[in-house]
mmCIF file of C-alpha atoms in Angstrom:
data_model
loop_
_atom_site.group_PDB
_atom_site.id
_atom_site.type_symbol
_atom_site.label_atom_id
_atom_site.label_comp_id
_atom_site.label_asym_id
_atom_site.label_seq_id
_atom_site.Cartn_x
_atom_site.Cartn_y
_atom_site.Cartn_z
ATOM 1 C CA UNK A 151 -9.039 -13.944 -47.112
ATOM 2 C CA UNK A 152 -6.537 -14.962 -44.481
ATOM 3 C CA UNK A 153 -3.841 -17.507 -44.901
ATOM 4 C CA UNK A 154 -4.004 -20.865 -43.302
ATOM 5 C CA UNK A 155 -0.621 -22.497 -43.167
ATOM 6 C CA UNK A 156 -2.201 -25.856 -42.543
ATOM 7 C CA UNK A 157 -1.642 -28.331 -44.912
ATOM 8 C CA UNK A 158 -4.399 -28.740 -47.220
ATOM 9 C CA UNK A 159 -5.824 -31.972 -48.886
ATOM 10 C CA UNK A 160 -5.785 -32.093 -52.892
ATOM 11 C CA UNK A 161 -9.742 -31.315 -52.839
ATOM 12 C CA UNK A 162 -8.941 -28.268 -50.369
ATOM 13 C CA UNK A 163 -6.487 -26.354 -52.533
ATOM 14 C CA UNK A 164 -8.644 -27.287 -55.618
ATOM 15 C CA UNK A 165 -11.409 -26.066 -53.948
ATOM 16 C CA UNK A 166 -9.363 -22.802 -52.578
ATOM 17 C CA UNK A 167 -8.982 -21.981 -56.406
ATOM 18 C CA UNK A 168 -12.190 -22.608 -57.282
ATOM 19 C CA UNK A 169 -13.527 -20.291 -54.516
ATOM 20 C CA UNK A 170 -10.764 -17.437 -56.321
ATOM 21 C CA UNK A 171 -13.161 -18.306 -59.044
ATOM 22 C CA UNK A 172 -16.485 -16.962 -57.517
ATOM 23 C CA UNK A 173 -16.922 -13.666 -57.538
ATOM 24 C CA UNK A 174 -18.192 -12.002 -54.417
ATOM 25 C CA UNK A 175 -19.233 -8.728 -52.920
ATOM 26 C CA UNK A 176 -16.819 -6.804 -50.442
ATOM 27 C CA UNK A 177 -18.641 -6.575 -46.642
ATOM 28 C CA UNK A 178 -17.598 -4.994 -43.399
ATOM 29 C CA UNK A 179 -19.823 -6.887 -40.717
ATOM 30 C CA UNK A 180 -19.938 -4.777 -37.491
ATOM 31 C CA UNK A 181 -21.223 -5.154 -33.834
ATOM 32 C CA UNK A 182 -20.884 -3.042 -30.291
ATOM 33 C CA UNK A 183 -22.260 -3.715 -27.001
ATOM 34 C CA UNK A 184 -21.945 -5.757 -23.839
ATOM 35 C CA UNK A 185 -19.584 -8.180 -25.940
ATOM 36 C CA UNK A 186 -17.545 -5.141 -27.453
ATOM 37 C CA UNK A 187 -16.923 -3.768 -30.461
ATOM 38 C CA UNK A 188 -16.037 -5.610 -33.695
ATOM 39 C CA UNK A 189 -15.456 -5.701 -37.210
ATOM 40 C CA UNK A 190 -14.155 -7.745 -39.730
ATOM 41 C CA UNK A 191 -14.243 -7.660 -43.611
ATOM 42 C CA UNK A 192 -16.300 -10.430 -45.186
ATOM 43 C CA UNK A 193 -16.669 -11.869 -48.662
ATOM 44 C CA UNK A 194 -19.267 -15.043 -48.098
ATOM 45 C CA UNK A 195 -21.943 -13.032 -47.771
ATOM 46 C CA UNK A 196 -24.989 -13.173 -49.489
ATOM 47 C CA UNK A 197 -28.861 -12.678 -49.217
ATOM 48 C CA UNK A 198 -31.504 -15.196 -48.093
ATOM 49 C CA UNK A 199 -35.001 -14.332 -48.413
ATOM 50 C CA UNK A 200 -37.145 -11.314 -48.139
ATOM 51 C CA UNK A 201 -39.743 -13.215 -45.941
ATOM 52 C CA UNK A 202 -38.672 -12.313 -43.625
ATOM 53 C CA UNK A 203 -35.649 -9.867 -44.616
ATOM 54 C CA UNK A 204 -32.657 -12.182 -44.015
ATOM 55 C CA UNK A 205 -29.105 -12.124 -44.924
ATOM 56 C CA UNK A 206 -26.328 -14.454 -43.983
ATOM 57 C CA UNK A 207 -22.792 -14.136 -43.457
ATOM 58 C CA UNK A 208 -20.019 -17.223 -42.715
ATOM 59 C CA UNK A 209 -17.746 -16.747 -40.091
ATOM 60 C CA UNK A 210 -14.535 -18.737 -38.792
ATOM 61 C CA UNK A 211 -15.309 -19.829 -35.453
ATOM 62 C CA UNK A 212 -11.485 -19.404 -34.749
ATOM 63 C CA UNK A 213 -11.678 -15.392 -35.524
ATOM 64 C CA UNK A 214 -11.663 -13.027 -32.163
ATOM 65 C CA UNK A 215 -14.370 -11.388 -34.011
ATOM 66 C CA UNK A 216 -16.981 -14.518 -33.781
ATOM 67 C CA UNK A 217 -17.856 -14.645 -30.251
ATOM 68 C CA UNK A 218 -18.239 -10.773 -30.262
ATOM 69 C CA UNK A 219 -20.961 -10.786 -32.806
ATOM 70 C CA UNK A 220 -22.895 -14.194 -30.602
ATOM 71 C CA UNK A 221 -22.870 -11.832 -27.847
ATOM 72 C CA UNK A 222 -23.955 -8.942 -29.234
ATOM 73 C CA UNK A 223 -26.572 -10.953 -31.112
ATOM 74 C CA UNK A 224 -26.622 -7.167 -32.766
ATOM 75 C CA UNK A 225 -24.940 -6.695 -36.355
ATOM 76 C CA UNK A 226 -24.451 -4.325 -39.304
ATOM 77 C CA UNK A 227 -23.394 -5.854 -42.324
ATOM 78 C CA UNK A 228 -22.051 -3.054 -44.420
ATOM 79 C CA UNK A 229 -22.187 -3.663 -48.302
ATOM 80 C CA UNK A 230 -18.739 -1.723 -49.377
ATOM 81 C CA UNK A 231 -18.135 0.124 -53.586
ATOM 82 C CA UNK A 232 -15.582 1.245 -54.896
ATOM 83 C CA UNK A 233 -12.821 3.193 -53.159
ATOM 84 C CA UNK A 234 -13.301 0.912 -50.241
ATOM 85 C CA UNK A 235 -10.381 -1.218 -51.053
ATOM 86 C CA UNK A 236 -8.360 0.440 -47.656
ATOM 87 C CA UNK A 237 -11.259 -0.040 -45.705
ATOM 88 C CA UNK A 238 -11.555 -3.670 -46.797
ATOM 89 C CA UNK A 239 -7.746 -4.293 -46.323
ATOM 90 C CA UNK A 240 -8.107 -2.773 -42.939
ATOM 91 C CA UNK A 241 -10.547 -4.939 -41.482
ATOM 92 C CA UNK A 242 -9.032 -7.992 -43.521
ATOM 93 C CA UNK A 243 -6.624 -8.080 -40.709
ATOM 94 C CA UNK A 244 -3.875 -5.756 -42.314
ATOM 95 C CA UNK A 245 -4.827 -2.933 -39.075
ATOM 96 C CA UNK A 246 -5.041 -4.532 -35.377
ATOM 97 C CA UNK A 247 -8.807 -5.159 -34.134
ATOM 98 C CA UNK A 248 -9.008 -2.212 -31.633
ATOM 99 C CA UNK A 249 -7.458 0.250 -34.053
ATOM 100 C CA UNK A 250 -10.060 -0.471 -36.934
ATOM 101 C CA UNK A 251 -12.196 1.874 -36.742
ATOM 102 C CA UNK A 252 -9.825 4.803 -36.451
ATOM 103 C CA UNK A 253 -7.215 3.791 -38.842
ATOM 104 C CA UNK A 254 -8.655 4.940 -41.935
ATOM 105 C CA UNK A 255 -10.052 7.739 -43.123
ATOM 106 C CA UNK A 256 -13.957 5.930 -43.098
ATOM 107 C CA UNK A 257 -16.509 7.283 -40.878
ATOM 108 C CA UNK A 258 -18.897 5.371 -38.797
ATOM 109 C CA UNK A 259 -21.744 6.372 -37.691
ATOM 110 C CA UNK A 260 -22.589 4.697 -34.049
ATOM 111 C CA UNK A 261 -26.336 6.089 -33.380
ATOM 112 C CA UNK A 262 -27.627 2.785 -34.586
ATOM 113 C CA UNK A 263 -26.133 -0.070 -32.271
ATOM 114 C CA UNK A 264 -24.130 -1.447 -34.480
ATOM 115 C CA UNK A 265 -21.626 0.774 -36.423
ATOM 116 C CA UNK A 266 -22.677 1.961 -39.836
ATOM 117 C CA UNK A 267 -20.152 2.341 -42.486
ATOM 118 C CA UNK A 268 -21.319 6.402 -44.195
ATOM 119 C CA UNK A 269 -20.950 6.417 -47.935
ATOM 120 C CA UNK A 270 -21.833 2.317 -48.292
ATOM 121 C CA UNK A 271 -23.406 0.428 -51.253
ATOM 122 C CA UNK A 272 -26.135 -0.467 -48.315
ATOM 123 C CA UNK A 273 -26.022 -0.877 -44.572
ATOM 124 C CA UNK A 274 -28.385 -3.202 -43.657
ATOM 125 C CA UNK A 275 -28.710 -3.585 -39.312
ATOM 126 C CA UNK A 276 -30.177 -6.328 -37.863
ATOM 127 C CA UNK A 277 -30.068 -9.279 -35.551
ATOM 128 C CA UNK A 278 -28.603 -13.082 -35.453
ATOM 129 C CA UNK A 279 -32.014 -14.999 -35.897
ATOM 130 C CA UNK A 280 -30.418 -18.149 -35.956
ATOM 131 C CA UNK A 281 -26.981 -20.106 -36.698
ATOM 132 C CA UNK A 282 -25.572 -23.345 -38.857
ATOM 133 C CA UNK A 283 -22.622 -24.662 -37.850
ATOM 134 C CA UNK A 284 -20.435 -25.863 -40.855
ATOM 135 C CA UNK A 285 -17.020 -27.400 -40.741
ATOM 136 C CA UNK A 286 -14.862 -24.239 -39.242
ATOM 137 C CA UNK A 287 -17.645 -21.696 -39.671
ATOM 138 C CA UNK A 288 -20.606 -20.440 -38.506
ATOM 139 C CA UNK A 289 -23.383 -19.670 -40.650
ATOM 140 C CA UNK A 290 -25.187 -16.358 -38.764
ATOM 141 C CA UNK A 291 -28.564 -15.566 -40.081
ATOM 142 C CA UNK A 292 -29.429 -11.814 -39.651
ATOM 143 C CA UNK A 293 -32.990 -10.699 -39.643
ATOM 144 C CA UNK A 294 -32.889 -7.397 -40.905
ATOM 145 C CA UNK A 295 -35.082 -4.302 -39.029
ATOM 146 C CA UNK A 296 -33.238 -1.066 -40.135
ATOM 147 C CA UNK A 297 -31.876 -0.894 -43.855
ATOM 148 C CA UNK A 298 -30.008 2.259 -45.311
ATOM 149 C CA UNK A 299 -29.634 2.333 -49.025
ATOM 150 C CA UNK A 300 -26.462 4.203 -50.334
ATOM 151 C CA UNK A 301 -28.128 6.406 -53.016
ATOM 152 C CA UNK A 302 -24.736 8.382 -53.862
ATOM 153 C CA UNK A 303 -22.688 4.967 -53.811
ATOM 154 C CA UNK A 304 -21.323 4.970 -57.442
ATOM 155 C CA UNK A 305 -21.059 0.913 -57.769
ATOM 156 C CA UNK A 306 -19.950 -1.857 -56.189
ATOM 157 C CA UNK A 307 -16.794 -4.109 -54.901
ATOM 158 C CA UNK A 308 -16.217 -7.441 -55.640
ATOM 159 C CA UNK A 309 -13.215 -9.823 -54.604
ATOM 160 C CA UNK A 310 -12.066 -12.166 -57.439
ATOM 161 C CA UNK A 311 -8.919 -14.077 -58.223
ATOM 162 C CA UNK A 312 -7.885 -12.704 -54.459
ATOM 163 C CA UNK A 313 -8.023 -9.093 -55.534
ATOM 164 C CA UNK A 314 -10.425 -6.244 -55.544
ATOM 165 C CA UNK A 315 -12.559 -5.137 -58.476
ATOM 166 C CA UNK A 316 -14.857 -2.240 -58.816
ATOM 167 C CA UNK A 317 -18.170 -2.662 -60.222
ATOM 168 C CA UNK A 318 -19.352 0.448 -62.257
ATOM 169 C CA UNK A 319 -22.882 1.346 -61.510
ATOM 170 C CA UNK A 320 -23.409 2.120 -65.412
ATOM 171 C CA UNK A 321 -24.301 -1.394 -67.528
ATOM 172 C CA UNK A 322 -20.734 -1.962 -69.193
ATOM 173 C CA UNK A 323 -21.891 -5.834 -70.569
ATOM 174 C CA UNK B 256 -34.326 -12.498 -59.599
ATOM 175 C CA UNK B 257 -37.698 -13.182 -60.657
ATOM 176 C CA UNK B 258 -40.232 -10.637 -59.813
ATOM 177 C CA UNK B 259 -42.601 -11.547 -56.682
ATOM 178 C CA UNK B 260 -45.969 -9.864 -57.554
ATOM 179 C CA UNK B 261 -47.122 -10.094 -53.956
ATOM 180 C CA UNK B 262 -47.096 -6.998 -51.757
ATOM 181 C CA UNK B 263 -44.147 -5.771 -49.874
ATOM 182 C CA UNK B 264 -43.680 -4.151 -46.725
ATOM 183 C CA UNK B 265 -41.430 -1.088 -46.572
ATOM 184 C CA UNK B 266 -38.911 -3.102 -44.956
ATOM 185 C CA UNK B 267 -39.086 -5.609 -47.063
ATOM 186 C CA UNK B 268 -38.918 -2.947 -50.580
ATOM 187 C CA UNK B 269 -35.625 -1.357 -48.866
ATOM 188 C CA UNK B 270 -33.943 -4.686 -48.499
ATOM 189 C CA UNK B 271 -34.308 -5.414 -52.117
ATOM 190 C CA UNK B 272 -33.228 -2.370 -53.043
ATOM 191 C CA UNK B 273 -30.031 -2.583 -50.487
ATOM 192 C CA UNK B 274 -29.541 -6.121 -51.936
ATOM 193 C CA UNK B 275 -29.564 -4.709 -55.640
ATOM 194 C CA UNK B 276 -26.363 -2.806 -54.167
ATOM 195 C CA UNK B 277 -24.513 -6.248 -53.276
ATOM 196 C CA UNK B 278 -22.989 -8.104 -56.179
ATOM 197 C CA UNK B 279 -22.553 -11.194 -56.119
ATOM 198 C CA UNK B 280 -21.217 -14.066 -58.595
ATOM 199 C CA UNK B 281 -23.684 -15.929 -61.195
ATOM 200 C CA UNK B 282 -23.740 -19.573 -60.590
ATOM 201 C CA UNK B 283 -26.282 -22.407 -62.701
ATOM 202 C CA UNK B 284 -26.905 -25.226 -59.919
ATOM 203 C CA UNK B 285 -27.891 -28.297 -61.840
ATOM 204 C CA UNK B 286 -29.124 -32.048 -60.834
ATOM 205 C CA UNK B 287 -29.809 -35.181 -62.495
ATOM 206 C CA UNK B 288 -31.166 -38.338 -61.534
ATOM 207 C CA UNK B 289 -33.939 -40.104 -59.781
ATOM 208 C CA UNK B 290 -35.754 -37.010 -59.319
ATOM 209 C CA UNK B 291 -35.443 -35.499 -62.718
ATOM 210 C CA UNK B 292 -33.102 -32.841 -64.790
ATOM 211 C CA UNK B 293 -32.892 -29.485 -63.465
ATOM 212 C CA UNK B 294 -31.073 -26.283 -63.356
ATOM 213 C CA UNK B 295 -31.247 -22.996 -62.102
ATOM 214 C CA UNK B 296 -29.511 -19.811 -62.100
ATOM 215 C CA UNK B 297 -28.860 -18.774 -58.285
ATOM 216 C CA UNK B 298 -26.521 -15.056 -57.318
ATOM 217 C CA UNK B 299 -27.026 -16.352 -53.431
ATOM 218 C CA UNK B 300 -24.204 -18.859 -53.497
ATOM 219 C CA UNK B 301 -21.277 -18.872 -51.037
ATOM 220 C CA UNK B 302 -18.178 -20.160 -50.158
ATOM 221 C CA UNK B 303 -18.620 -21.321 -46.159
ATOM 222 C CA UNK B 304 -15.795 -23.447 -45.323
ATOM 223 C CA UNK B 305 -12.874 -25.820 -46.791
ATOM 224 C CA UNK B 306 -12.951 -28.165 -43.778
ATOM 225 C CA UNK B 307 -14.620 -30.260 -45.388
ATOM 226 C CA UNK B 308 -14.897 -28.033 -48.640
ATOM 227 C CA UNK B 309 -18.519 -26.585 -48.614
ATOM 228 C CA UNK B 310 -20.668 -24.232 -50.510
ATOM 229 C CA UNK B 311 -23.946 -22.683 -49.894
ATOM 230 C CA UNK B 312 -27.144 -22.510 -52.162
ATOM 231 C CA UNK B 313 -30.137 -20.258 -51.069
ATOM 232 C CA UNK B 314 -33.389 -21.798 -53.661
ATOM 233 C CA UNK B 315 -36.875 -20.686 -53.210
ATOM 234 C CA UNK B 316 -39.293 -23.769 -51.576
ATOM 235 C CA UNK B 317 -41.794 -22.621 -54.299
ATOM 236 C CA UNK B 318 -39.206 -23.247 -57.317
ATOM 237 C CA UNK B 319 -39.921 -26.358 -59.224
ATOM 238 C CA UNK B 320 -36.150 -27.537 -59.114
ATOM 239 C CA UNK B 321 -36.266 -27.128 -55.104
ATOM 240 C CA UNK B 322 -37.590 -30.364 -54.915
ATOM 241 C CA UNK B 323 -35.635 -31.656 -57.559
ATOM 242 C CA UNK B 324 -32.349 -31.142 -55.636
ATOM 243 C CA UNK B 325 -33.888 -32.563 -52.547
ATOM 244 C CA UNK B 326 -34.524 -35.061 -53.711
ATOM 245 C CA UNK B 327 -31.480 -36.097 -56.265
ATOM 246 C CA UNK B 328 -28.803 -34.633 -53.247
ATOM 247 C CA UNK B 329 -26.586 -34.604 -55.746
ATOM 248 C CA UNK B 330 -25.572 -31.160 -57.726
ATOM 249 C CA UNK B 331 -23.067 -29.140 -59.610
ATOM 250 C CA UNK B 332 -22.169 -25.631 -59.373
ATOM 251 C CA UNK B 333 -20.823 -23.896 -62.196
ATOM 252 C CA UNK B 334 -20.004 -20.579 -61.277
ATOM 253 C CA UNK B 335 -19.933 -18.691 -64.592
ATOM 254 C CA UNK B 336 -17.621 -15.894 -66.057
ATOM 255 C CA UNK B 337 -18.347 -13.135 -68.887
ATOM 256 C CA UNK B 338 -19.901 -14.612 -71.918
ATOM 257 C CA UNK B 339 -22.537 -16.801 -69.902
ATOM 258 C CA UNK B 340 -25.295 -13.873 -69.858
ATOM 259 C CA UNK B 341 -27.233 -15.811 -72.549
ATOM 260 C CA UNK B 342 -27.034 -18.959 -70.515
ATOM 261 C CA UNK B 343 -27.742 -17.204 -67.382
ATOM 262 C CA UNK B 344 -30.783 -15.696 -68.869
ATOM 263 C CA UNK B 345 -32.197 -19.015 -69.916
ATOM 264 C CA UNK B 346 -31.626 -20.862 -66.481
ATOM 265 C CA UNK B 347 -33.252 -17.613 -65.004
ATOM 266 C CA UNK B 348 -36.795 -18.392 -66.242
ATOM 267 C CA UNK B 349 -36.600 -16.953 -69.798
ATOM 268 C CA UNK B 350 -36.314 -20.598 -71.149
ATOM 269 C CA UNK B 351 -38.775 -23.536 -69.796
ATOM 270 C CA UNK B 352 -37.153 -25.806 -67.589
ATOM 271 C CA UNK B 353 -37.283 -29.003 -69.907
ATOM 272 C CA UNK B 354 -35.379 -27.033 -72.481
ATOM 273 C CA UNK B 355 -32.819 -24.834 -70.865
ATOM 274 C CA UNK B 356 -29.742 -27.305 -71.588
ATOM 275 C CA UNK B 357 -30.607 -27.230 -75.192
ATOM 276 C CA UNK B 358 -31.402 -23.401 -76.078
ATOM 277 C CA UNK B 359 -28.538 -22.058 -76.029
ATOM 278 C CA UNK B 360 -24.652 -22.819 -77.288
ATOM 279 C CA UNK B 361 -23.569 -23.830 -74.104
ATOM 280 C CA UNK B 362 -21.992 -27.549 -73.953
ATOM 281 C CA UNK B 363 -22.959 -29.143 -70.889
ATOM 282 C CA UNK B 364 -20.980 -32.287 -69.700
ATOM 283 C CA UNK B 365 -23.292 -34.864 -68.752
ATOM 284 C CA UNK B 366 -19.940 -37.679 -67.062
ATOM 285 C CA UNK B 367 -20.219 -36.313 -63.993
ATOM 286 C CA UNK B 368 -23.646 -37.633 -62.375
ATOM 287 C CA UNK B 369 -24.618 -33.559 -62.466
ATOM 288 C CA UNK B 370 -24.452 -31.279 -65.300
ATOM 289 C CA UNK B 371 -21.133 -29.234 -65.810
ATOM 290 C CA UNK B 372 -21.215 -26.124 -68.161
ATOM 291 C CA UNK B 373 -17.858 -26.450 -70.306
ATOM 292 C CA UNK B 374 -15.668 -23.365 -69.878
ATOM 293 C CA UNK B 375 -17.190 -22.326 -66.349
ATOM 294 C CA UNK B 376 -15.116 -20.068 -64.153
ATOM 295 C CA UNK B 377 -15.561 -23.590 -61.548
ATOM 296 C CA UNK B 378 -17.759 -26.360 -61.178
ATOM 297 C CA UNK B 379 -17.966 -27.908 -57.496
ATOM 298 C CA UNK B 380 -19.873 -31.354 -57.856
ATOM 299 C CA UNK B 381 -21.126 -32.333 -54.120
ATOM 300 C CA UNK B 382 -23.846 -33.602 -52.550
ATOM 301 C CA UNK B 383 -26.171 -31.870 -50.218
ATOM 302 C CA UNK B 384 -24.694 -32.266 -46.625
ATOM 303 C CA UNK B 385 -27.590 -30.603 -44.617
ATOM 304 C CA UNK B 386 -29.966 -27.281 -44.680
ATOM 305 C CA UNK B 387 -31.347 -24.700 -43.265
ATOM 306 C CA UNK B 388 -34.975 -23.159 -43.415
ATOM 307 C CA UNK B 389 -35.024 -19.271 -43.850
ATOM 308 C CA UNK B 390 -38.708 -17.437 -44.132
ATOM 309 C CA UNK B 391 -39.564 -18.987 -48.302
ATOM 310 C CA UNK B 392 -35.968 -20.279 -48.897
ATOM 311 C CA UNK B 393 -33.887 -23.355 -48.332
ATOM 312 C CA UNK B 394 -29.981 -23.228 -47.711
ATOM 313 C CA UNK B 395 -28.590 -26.082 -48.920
ATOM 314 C CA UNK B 396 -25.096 -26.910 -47.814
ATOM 315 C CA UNK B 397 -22.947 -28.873 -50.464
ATOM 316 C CA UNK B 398 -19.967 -30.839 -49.231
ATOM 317 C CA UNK B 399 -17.279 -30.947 -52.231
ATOM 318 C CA UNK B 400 -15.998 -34.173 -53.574
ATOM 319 C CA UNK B 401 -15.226 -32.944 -56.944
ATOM 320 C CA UNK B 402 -13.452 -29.582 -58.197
ATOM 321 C CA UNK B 403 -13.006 -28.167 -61.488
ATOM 322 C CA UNK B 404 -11.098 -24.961 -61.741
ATOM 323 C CA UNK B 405 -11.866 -23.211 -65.252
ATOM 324 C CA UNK B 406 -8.358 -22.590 -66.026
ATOM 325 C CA UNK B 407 -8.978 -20.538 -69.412
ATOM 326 C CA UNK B 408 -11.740 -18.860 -68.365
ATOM 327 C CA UNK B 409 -11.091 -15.090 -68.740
ATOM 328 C CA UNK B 410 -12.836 -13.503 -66.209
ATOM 329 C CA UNK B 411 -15.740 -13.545 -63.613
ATOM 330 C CA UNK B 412 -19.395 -12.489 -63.582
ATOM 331 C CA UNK B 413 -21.722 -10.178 -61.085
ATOM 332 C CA UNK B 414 -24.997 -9.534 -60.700
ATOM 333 C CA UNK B 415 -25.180 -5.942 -59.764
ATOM 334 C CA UNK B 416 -28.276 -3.366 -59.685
ATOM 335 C CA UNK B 417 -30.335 -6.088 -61.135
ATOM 336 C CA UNK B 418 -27.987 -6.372 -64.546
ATOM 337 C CA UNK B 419 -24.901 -8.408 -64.924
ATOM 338 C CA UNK B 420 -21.114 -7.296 -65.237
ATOM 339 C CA UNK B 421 -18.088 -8.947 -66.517
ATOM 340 C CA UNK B 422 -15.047 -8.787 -64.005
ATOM 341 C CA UNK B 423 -11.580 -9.054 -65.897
ATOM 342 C CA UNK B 424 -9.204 -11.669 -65.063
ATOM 343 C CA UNK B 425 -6.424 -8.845 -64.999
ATOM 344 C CA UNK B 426 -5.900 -6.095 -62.044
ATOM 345 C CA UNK B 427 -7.739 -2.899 -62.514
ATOM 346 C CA UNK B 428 -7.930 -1.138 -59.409
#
């Protein structure tokens, strides 16, 4: 969600506002340990299989945050709803890494290795099974072993057209 | 989003349910050439990188268009907005394979060397660029050579608790 004040090719910006175009769910991917602690808000997200359990999440190799979670090898990728726009914003970069997890109002829950977002859509924890390198990113492949589903969450968060959208839990289509 | 009759660990029931809780965009990945006409509707689509402009596919190895897009290398995301539940449906399963681009209304542009849905949120026409082998899935990655950004379409569309959502083009939170 960052800005990149490189200069883009014709096919980058096109494909910039294509991307606007693709809705996606709102994460906060977490990690503590040996490395340290980290956590940054992530939209290119999704899951893989459930043989095993596997999710994946894209990461800029550039970010602070991407060595952290190699080291720690450990992750939580927190699946945020509604109300967790400040959150979001927070760990978008808009709050300095070391003050993250203080600056809000959230609580996190740190009995599980990796720091668990209470009141989430889901919380799945797990570890980095593998990697892709792509271009700027890498693609970290997390083999899920604990999973908490958010019964009282009351829908979800999506980002679209570079903004935040609720997602009622009720069928509105 | 096809139901998998086989049995699940309790692990493996909890991340389904957790992944229920993370929406994500509705996208029909389509291919044409040597190795056939096919499309598919696929939620686990991301955005990795626009150096070089790439997108991800997750497809089950057991899906008869896996091998399709293998082979052909050459496909088209259309990532679809509110409105395209019919269409969605049909490239879902409900309709055959050999007559999905014919049961509905939807117009699909047959120029580009892979079909593009007219009046798509996007459609990112690439070719396959590499993959990765999760548990039963292939990630595909698809380098971007050609971009079309919907620029009337009116809004976005989730998968969310296992029924779709429109997302407005406007603000609302």
């Amino acid at each position: 969600m960052a800005e990149n004040l490189t200069q883009l090719t014709p096919t980058q910006q096109m494909f910039r506002d294509a991307m606007a175009n693709l809705s996606a769910g709102v994460n906060i991917v977490t990690t503590d340990g040996l490395g340290g602690l980290a956590g940054i808000t992530v939209s290119a997200v999704c899951s893989v299989t459930d043989t095993p359990p596997t999710m994946l999440v894209c990461i800029n190799r550039a970010s602070r945050s991407h060595d952290i979670f190699r080291d720690n090898e450990r992750v939580c990728i927190n699946v945020l709803g509604p109300g967790h726009e400040e959150v979001a914003m927070a760990f978008a970069g808009r709050v300095p890494a070391e003050e993250r997890f203080t600056a809000t109002e959230s609580v996190w829950d740190q009995s599980y290795g990796a720091p668990v977002l209470r009141g989430s859509a889901a919380s799945v924890l797990g570890r980095i099974a593998g990697t892709a390198e792509r271009g700027s990113h890498t693609v970290m492949f997390v083999e899920a072993d604990q999973v908490i589903v958010g019964e009282d969450c009351d829908g979800g968060l999506v980002y679209f057209r570079r903004r935040f959208h609720p997602v009622p839990a009720s069928l509105t289509a």
